[in-house]
Each structure stands twice: as structure tokens, then as C-alpha cells.
Amino acid sequence: FEAVEKIADEYPNNIAFDFMGRSTTYREMVTNIEKCARSLRTIGVREGDKVTIAMPNCPQAIYMFYAVNLAGAVANMVHPLSSEKELEFYINESESVTVVTLDQFYHKIEAIRQNTCAVNIVIARIKDALSRPMKAGYMLTEGRKIKKIPADAPVIMWDEFMHLGKACFWNYRVKRGANDPAAILYSGGTTGTTKGILLTNLNFNALGQQIIATNPMFRPGDKMLSAMPLFHGFGLGVCIHSMLSQGGRCILVPRFTAQSYSKLITKYRCNFIAGVPTLYEALLRLPSMGKADLSCLKGVFSGGDSMSIELKKKVDDFLKAHNASVQVRQGYGLTECVTASCLTPKDYNRVGSIGVPFPDTYYKIVKPGTTDEIDPNVEGEICISGPSVMLRYVDNPEETEHTLRRHDDGRVWLHTGDLGKMDEDGFVYFSQRIKRMIITSGYNVYPGQLENIIDGHEKVLLSCVIGVKDDYRGQRVKAYVVPMPGVEPTEELKKNILDYCSHHIAKYAMPSDIEFREELPKTLVGKVAYRVLEEEAAEQEHQN
């Protein structure tokens, strides 16, 4: 918060963010953050407490994220479209005392409220952040679909919550240090089971400085299209905090669609855009981009998944054809170091490379399973050391010890679980994950977790989940299922399993297809040979 406050003192009248046609200055933003922090104190949030924020990119989410920090608490950032069971896990795993979400997600929280440790539920509404004309339109379209919250619901509505701060006369500002926890983000970690990643004030502030150092063309007032969600390190770290702590202007996109994205780039003449490869794939297909003038762009970044050499070439040609003087720059990182920690330099690209490490960040390639550094151009495990590396995993000392290791050079290194190499000049190349993982639209999906859920269905004997090539999302999820003996593999059963999955699995990780089998291929040691299924699926794809 202090990094943002400092910028607000310098540029009070500059616009901090735009949301659906309404602009908010840095001065207004800080005033609202302070009000919000007072209210958090009033409802009992204390230093070190956790507050779950399950929201899309909207003004209330930004006020709450920084207010939690100002009050000395820790923001637990989660996907609002998570299933009920996932939300229950996130709230309890972080021991959150308060949950903040939107009215459209209230019923999910209410369904699990009694199974969690949360004391307060604060409900915000998108319509409250809109200008008057936009509000009318919203209530006639989106607003009509939202289920009414019962009048006696045990919640605090946002407006009421913001007024509670008037009762706060004691000190709502809690002094925090560089290495104090600021936020928890979630990832499958390096082993594929969901873990909370505890990130510090320094992690976020260092990232903000690094983003600007690697983009010397940035000027206060430059506009970033913030479509990447703020429960994701990329969205929160790069598109929000790096901008607001350096004087940038965020164009907030609450629900991403390629159409809204293209419209906003041209409407606001954005200077920076960042997204996953599927975003750029979608952009290329849009007829509305035909005559778009993109000469305003100073930086175009791709991360969250590796961009193929073919797609990069197509995007670069597209940018050039639309008057942009820049090429797409690829980054690489993990939630364990907030987000990107390595980026292609501005005017220099090596084919297939993910760039060079950020300032103050070190990369090392080691022999997998060891801490021994290997020669240039030899493939090994990528390790990272620097100011954005996480504090630890939440309540998981074994996993923390396995991932953060002190090497003989005295530095603590993050073992990424990714394979890659580095050339003599320090350019890094990513090849593949050591662990099994599917990346769909930039989200990490861990097959093992989905298989556990599907196997929990009463009519399923065994399942195997794989990623299938998808032109738009990169990969989509496909499940192979062996029904219980005597159970017929019907369309009705397929629907029944998918229905069951929708209660336990987030929307983006849902299987797009279920294929029934009498048995699954096995390895010599009796494990399901998922690679055989991947090859079969690739072969089918090829024939189609």
C-alpha cells in the first residue's frame, strides 16, 4: 500500500484505473482504500488475519486488496468461479476470518458458510461501481440474471461496510516490513496438488520495479489493459500492482472476452497489453481488429504458458500490419515468484527463448534432483533466486523444504520443477514441465486432482485425464473413464458424471469430453499409461 500511496502523493489527479467507462483518480482510490481499511478494523480484522477476496477485476477488489495490506492483514486471492468445495478449501486452508465476494457468488458462499471458519461475509455489486447510464444498462441485462440475496442473509453489503469505518477512531494503519506476508495465491506448486503460496510486500514491490526496469519506455500515465484476473500472479503482479505502484493507469476488464479486449485496446489506445497465448490467438481471429490502429502500443507481453514459435510469428506479423512498432515479448515465471521473472529484451529475440532474467534475479540450471549446476546448453531443472521468490507454502513445511533450497553459494533457490537450458549469453529456454500438468487458457490444471474427483463418482471404476490440443485454449481437458462392472456406458451416465464434476471442479478445468473404455492402458508397473492415451488423442486429432 505504501508504494501506491507514495505515487498517489506525487500524481493525485492522475487516473489510477478505468472501469466500464468510469475513471477513478489516485487520490480517490487512496481515500477509498483508507475507508475500507477502517471498516476492516471495525468488523474485527486484526494484524496477521487472513481475508479471502473472491472477485473479478473491479474497483472494490482493488480497494480491498490494498486495504487488507494497510490494516496489516493478508489477502487470500481466489478465483470467484471456483466450485463450492474449492472455495471451502481456500477459506479454511488460509483460516480466513472474512470473505469478500460479489452478489452473484453469494449463494455459493452461503452453501458452505457453516463448514468454514469465516466470521464476516462482505458482498459488493458491480452496479455500485458503474456510472449512472452504465448502471441502467447493466440492470437491464447482466443485473437481471443475478439471484436475489435474502433480506435476512448474514452479510454486510458493500455500502454499509464502507460506512462502518466512521466508527474507527483507533489506528487502522499497521506498519509492515518488506518480508511480512501480503498475499496468498494458489497454484499446484511443483508437485501438482493445490497449495497456498505466501508472498511478501517485497515480492510485489520488487516485481513492480523490475517490470519498469525492463520497460524503460514506460511513463506515468501509460495505460495497461488489465484483463488478466487479480487472483492470478500475472494479473495482480504485472497488470495491477506494477502499474499502480509506478503511476500507470489500469483499464480494468471484469470478464474477459476477445471482443471486449479488442474494443478496449482501441477505445483507450492502450500502451501495454499482457495476456496468455490463447488471448493472442483469439485476437488474430477477430474481424473487428481488421482496421485497428495499434501504433499506441509500447509493450505486448505473453506469459502463463509457452507461446509456440508459429503463434509468435503470426502475432508479430499482425502487430506490424496494424502499425505497431513492437513485437510480442515472452516471459516466464511461476506463482512461487509472483509471476514473470524472465523476459525477452525489447528489441532482441532469440527463437524459442523465454528471454533473460529480470534485474536482481538469478537463474541456474541444475541436474534434476540435485543442486549441481550444469553446463550451458544442457537441459536440466530451472532454478530461480531473487527478491520476488515466495516466503513459503502455507502450512506445508515438507513441500517448502523440497522447493526452496539453500545451495553451496549461500543463496536460497526456488526449484521450479520445469526443464530448460541456458545458453552462454544467459538466454533461457523452457522445454517442459517435469511434473504432469495441463495448461488450458493459461490456467494450470493437474490431472491427478481431477482423476481423484472423477474416481469419487459411485459409477466410476477408474479414470485418466489428459490434455488434448486445442487451437483456441492451447489444451482442453479430456477424461477417459472405465465404468463400474455392470454399469452401461451411456450418454446419460456421461451427463451424470459431468454434472457431478461441475460441483467439484472449476469451470476452466472441466472435462470437455468423456470417453468410456473397458480398460485403460497400463505401464509395466501397473500404472495407467497416460502417455499412450495422449499419443492416441494426438493421432485422432491428426486424422481429423
Coordinates of C-alpha atoms in Angstrom, one line a residue, residues 207 210 214 302-304 330-344 352-367 371-378 380-389 407 409 411-431 433:
L207 CA 8.3 -7.1 -9.2
Q210 CA 11.7 -5.0 -12.3
T214 CA 12.8 -3.9 -18.2
S302 CA 2.8 -13.1 -23.3
G303 CA 3.1 -15.4 -20.3
G304 CA 1.2 -18.1 -18.3
Q330 CA 7.6 -13.7 -23.9
G331 CA 8.0 -14.0 -20.2
Y332 CA 8.4 -17.0 -17.9
G333 CA 7.8 -17.4 -14.2
L334 CA 5.7 -19.2 -11.5
T335 CA 3.3 -18.1 -8.8
E336 CA 6.1 -19.1 -6.4
C337 CA 7.8 -15.9 -7.6
V338 CA 4.6 -13.9 -8.1
T339 CA 4.7 -14.2 -11.9
A340 CA 7.3 -13.4 -14.5
S341 CA 11.0 -13.4 -13.5
C342 CA 12.4 -13.6 -17.0
L343 CA 11.5 -11.6 -20.2
T344 CA 12.6 -11.3 -23.8
G352 CA 12.4 -20.3 -28.9
S353 CA 13.9 -18.4 -25.9
I354 CA 11.9 -17.0 -23.0
G355 CA 14.4 -14.2 -22.6
V356 CA 16.8 -13.1 -19.9
P357 CA 16.3 -12.9 -16.1
F358 CA 14.9 -9.7 -14.5
P359 CA 17.4 -7.4 -12.8
D360 CA 18.5 -8.8 -9.3
T361 CA 17.1 -12.2 -10.3
Y362 CA 19.4 -15.2 -10.9
Y363 CA 18.8 -18.3 -13.0
K364 CA 20.7 -21.5 -12.7
I365 CA 20.2 -24.9 -14.5
V366 CA 20.9 -27.9 -12.3
K367 CA 20.9 -31.6 -12.8
T371 CA 21.8 -28.7 -6.6
D372 CA 24.6 -29.3 -9.1
E373 CA 24.8 -26.6 -11.8
I374 CA 25.3 -27.9 -15.3
D375 CA 27.0 -26.5 -18.4
P376 CA 25.4 -24.1 -20.9
N377 CA 23.0 -25.5 -23.5
V378 CA 22.5 -28.7 -21.4
G380 CA 18.2 -29.5 -16.6
E381 CA 15.9 -28.1 -13.9
I382 CA 15.4 -24.4 -13.9
C383 CA 16.1 -22.7 -10.5
I384 CA 15.4 -19.1 -9.6
S385 CA 16.8 -16.8 -6.8
G386 CA 15.8 -13.2 -6.3
P387 CA 13.6 -10.7 -4.4
S388 CA 10.3 -12.0 -5.8
V389 CA 10.7 -15.6 -4.6
H407 CA 22.8 -24.1 -2.3
D409 CA 26.7 -20.4 -2.9
R411 CA 21.6 -18.3 -1.8
V412 CA 18.1 -19.8 -1.5
W413 CA 16.9 -21.2 -4.8
L414 CA 13.4 -21.9 -6.0
H415 CA 13.4 -25.3 -7.7
T416 CA 10.7 -24.9 -10.4
G417 CA 10.0 -28.4 -11.4
D418 CA 10.5 -27.2 -15.1
L419 CA 13.1 -28.4 -17.5
G420 CA 15.1 -25.9 -19.6
K421 CA 18.5 -24.7 -20.5
M422 CA 20.6 -21.5 -20.7
D423 CA 23.0 -20.5 -23.4
E424 CA 26.4 -18.9 -23.0
D425 CA 24.8 -15.4 -23.1
G426 CA 22.3 -16.1 -20.4
F427 CA 19.2 -16.5 -22.6
V428 CA 16.9 -19.1 -21.1
Y429 CA 14.9 -21.8 -23.0
F430 CA 12.0 -23.6 -21.4
S431 CA 11.3 -27.1 -22.7
R433 CA 7.3 -29.5 -17.0

